[in-house]
CSV table of C-alpha atoms in Angstrom, one decimal:
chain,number,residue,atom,x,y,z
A,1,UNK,CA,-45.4,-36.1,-0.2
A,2,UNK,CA,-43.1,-38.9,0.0
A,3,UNK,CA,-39.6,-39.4,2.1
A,4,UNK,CA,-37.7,-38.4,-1.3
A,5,UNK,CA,-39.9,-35.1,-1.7
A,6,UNK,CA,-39.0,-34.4,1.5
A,7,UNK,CA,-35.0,-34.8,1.1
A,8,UNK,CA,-35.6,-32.8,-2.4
A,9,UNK,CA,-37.2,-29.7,-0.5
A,10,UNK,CA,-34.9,-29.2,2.1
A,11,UNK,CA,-32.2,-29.6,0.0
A,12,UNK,CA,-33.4,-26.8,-2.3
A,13,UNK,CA,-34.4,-24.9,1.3
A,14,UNK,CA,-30.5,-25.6,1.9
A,15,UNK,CA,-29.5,-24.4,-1.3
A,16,UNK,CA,-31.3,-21.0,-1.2
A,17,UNK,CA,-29.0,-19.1,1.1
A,18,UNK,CA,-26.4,-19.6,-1.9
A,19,UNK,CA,-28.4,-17.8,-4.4
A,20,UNK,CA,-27.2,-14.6,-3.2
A,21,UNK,CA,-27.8,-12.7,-6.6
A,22,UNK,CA,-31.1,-12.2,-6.6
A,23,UNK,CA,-33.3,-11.3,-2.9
A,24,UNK,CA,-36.4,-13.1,-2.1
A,25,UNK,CA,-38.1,-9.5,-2.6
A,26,UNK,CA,-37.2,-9.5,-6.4
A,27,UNK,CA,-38.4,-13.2,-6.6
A,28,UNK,CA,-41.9,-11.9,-5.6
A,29,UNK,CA,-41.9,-11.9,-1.9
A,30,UNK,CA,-43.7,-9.2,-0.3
A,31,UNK,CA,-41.4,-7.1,2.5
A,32,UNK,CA,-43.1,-6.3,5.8
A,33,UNK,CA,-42.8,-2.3,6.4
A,34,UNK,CA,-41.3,-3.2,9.8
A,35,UNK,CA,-38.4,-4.2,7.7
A,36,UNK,CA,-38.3,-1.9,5.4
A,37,UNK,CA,-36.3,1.7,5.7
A,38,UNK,CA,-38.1,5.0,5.9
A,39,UNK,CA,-36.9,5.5,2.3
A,40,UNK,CA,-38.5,1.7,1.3
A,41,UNK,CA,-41.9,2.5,2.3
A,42,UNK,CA,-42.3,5.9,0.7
A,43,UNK,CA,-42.0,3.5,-2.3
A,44,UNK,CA,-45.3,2.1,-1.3
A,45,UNK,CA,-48.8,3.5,-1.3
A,46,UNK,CA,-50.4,3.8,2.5
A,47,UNK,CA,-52.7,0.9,1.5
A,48,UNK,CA,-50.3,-1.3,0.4
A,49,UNK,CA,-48.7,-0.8,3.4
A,50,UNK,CA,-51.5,-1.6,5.1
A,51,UNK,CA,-51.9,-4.8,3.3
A,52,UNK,CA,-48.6,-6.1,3.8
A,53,UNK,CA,-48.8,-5.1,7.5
A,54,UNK,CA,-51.6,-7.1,8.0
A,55,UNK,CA,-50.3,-10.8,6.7
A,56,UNK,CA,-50.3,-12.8,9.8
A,57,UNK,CA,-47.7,-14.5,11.1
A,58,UNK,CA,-48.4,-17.9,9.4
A,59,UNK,CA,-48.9,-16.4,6.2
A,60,UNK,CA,-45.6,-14.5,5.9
A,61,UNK,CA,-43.9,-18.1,7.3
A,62,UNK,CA,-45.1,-19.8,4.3
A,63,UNK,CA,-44.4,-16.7,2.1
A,64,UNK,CA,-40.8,-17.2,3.0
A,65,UNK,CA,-40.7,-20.7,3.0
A,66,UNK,CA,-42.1,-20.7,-0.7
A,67,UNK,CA,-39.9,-18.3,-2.1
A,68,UNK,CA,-36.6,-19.7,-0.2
A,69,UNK,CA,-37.8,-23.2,-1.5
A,70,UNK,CA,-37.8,-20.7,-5.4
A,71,UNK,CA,-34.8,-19.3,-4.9
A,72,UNK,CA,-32.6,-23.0,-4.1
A,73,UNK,CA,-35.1,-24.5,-7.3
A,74,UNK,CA,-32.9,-21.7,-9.3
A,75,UNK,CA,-29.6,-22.3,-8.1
A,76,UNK,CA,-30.4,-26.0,-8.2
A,77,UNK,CA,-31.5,-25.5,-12.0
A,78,UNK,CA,-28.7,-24.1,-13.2
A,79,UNK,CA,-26.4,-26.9,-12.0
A,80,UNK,CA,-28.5,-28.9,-14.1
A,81,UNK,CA,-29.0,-27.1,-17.1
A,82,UNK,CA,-25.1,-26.9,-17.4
A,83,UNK,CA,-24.8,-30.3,-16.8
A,84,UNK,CA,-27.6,-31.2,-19.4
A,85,UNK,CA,-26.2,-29.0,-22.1
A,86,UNK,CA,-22.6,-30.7,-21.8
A,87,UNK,CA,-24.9,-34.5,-22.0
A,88,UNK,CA,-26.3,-32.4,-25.6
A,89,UNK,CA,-22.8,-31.3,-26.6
A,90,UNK,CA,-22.1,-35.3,-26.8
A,91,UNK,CA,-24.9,-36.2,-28.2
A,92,UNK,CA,-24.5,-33.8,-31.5
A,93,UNK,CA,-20.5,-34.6,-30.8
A,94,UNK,CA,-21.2,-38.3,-32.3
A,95,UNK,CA,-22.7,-37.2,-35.3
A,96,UNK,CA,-21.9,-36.5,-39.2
A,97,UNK,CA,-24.0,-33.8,-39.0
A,98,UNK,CA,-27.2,-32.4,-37.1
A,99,UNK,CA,-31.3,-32.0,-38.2
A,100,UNK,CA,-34.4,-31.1,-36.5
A,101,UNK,CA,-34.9,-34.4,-35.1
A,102,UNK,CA,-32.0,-35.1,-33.3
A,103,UNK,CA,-32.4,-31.7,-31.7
A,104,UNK,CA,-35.8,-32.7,-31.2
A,105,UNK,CA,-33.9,-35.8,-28.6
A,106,UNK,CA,-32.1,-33.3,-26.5
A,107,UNK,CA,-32.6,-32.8,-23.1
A,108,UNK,CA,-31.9,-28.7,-23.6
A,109,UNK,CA,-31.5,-27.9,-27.1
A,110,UNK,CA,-35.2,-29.2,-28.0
A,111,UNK,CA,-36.1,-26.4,-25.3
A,112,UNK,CA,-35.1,-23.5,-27.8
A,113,UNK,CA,-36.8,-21.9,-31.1
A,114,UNK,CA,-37.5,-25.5,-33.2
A,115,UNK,CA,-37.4,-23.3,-36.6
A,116,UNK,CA,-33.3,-22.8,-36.2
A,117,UNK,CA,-33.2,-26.4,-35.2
A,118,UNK,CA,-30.9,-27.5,-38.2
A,119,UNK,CA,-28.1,-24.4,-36.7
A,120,UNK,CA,-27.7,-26.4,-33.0
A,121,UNK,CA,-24.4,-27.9,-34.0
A,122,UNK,CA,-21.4,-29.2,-31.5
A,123,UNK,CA,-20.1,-25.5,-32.2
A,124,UNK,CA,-23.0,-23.6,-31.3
A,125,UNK,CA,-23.7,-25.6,-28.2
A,126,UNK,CA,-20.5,-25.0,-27.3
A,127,UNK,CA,-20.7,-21.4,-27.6
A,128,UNK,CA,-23.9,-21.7,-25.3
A,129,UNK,CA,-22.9,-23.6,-22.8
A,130,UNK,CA,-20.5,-20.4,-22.1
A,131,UNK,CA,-23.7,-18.1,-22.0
A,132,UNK,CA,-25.6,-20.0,-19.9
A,133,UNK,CA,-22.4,-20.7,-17.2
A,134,UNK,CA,-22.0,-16.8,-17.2
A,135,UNK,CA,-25.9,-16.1,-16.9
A,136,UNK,CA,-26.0,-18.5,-14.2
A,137,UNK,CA,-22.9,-17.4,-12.1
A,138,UNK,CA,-24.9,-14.4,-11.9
A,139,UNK,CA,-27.4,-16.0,-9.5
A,140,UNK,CA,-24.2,-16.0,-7.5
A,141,UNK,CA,-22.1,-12.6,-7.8
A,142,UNK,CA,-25.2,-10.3,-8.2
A,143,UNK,CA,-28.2,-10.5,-11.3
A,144,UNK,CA,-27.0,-8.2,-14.3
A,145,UNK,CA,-29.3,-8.2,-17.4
A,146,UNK,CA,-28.8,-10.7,-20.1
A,147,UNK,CA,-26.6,-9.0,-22.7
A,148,UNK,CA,-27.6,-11.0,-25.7
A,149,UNK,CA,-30.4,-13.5,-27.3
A,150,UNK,CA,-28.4,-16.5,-26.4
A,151,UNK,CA,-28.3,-15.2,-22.7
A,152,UNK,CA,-31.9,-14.7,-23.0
A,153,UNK,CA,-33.1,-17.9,-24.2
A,154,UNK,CA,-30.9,-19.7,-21.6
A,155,UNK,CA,-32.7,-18.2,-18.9
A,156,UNK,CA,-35.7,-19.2,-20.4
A,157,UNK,CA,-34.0,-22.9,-20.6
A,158,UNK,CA,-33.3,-22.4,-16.8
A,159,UNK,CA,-36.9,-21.5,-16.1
A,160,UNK,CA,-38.0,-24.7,-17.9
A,161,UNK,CA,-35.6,-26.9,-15.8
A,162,UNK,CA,-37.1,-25.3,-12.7
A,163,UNK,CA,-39.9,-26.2,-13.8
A,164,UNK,CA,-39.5,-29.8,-15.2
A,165,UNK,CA,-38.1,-30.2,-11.1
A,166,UNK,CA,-41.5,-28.4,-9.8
A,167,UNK,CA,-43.3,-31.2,-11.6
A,168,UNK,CA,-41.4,-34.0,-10.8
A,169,UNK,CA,-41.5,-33.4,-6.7
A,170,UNK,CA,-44.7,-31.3,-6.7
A,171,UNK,CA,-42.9,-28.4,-5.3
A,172,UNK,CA,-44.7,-25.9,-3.2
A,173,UNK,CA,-44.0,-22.7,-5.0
A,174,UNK,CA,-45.6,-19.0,-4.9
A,175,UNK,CA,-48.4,-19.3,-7.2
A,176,UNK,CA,-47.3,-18.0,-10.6
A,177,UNK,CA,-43.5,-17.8,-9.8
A,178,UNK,CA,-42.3,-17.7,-13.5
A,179,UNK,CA,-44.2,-14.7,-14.6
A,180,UNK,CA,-43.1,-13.3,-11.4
A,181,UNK,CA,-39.4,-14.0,-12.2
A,182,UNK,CA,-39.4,-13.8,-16.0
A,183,UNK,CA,-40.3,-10.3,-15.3
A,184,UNK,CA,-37.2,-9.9,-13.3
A,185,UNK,CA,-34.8,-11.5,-15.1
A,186,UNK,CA,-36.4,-11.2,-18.7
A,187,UNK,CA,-37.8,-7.9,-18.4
A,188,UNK,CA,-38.1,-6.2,-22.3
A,189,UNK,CA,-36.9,-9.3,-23.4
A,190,UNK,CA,-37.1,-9.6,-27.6
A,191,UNK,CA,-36.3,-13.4,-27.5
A,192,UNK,CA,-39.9,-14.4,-27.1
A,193,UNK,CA,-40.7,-13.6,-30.3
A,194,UNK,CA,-38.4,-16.2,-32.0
A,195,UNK,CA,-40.8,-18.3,-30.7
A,196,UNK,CA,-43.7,-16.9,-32.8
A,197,UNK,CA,-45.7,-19.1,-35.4
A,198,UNK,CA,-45.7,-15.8,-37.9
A,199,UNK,CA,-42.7,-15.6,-40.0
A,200,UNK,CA,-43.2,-11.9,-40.4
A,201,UNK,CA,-42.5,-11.2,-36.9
A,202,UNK,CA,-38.7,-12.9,-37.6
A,203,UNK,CA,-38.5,-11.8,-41.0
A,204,UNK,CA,-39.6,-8.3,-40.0
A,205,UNK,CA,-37.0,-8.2,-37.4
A,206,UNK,CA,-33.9,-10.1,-38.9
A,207,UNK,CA,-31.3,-7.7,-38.3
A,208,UNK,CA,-32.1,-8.1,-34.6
A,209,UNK,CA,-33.6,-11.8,-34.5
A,210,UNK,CA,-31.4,-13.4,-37.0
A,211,UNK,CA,-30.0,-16.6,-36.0
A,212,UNK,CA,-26.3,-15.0,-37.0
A,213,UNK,CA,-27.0,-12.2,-34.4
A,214,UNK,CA,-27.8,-14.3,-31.3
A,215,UNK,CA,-24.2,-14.1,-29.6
A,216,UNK,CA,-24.4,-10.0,-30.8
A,217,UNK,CA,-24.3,-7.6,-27.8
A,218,UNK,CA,-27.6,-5.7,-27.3
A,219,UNK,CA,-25.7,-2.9,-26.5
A,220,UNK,CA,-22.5,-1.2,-26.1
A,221,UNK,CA,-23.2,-1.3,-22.2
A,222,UNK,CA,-23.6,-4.9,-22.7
A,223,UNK,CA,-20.9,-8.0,-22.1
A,224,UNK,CA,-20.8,-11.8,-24.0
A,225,UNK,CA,-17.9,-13.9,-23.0
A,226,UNK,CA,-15.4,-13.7,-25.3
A,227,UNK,CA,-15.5,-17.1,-26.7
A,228,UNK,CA,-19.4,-16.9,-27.5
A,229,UNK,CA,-18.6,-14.0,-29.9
A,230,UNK,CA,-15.9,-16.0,-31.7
């Protein structure tokens, strides 16, 4: 690891105390009972207990360390994915009009379902670049579901920035972290399948999958920022 990899982790390890939206526990680290409340470990089998109990002391160190070092890669990431998305916005700004292969240029945009490609317009980046700022202040003011498919798919843009990052500076993560975390944050998500090969899975499902319905609330329990429904 070199002196840069060093400044990188301990920046992110520096970073992690801010993510207070989501604990370490729901980005895959395992509690140890002696922390937990009588009403925590009933959640737990006596085996499991067990289990966790016996992690030694080294073990749980570089359990925490790995999913601090997760947690500041997040809130890292979505500073950059913000900041990408607005370099995209000028991008498509400077042109008469937008295909598949400029999108394919992005740094962001090229992360999303390639078949809608020709719909990422100045407009439509706009409106989720408003998403993606309310998904990602959630990191900060407590995790709440994302309420539409745009929400969805910018998590999924934030995971593939954290993970562009991982690459880059070799980052010493829990092993599988973004199944771990897609399952909290994308849990009975429908926005993988607009990235499906079949055309009958989006044809079959085009009053939910639509391109037109992306910025639609899920639900009536569920919030978009106003200007991403305009």
């Amino acid at each position: 690891m070199s002196a840069d990899d060093d400044d990188i982790t301990e920046e992110l390890l520096a970073d992690a105390g801010k993510l207070t939206g989501l604990s370490l526990e729901l980005l895959g680290l395992d509690p140890h009972p002696d922390d937990m409340t009588p009403d925590q470990r009933l959640q737990f089998d006596p085996e499991d207990l067990a289990e966790m109990a016996a992690v030694s002391p080294k073990e749980r160190q570089k359990a925490v360390s790995q999913t601090r070092l997760l947690a500041g890669l997040l809130w890292n990431s979505s500073s950059i994915l913000i900041d990408q998305l607005f370099r995209d916005l000028g991008t498509l700004s400077r042109l008469e009009s937008t295909t598949p292969t400029d999108i394919a240029g992005t740094s962001v945009l090229s992360s999303l379902p390639p078949q809608f490609a020709s719909s990422y317009d100045p407009k439509f980046t706009q409106k989720l670049i408003v998403v993606a700022s309310d998904v990602t202040a959630s990191l900060a003011r407590g995790w709440a579901a994302p309420g539409c498919l745009a929400a969805e798919l910018a998590v999924r843009c934030l995971l593939d920035q954290a993970e562009i990052t991982e690459d880059i500076y070799e980052l010493d993560l829990p092993e599988n972290w973004r199944a771990q975390v897609e399952e909290v944050l994308l849990e009975d998500a429908d926005s993988e399948a607009l990235y499906s090969d079949s055309l009958d899975v989006l044809e079959d499902d085009a009053d939910r999958l639509g391109f037109e319905h992306w910025f639609t609330p899920f639900g009536a329990g569920d919030t978009v920022p106003p200007y991403a429904c305009s």
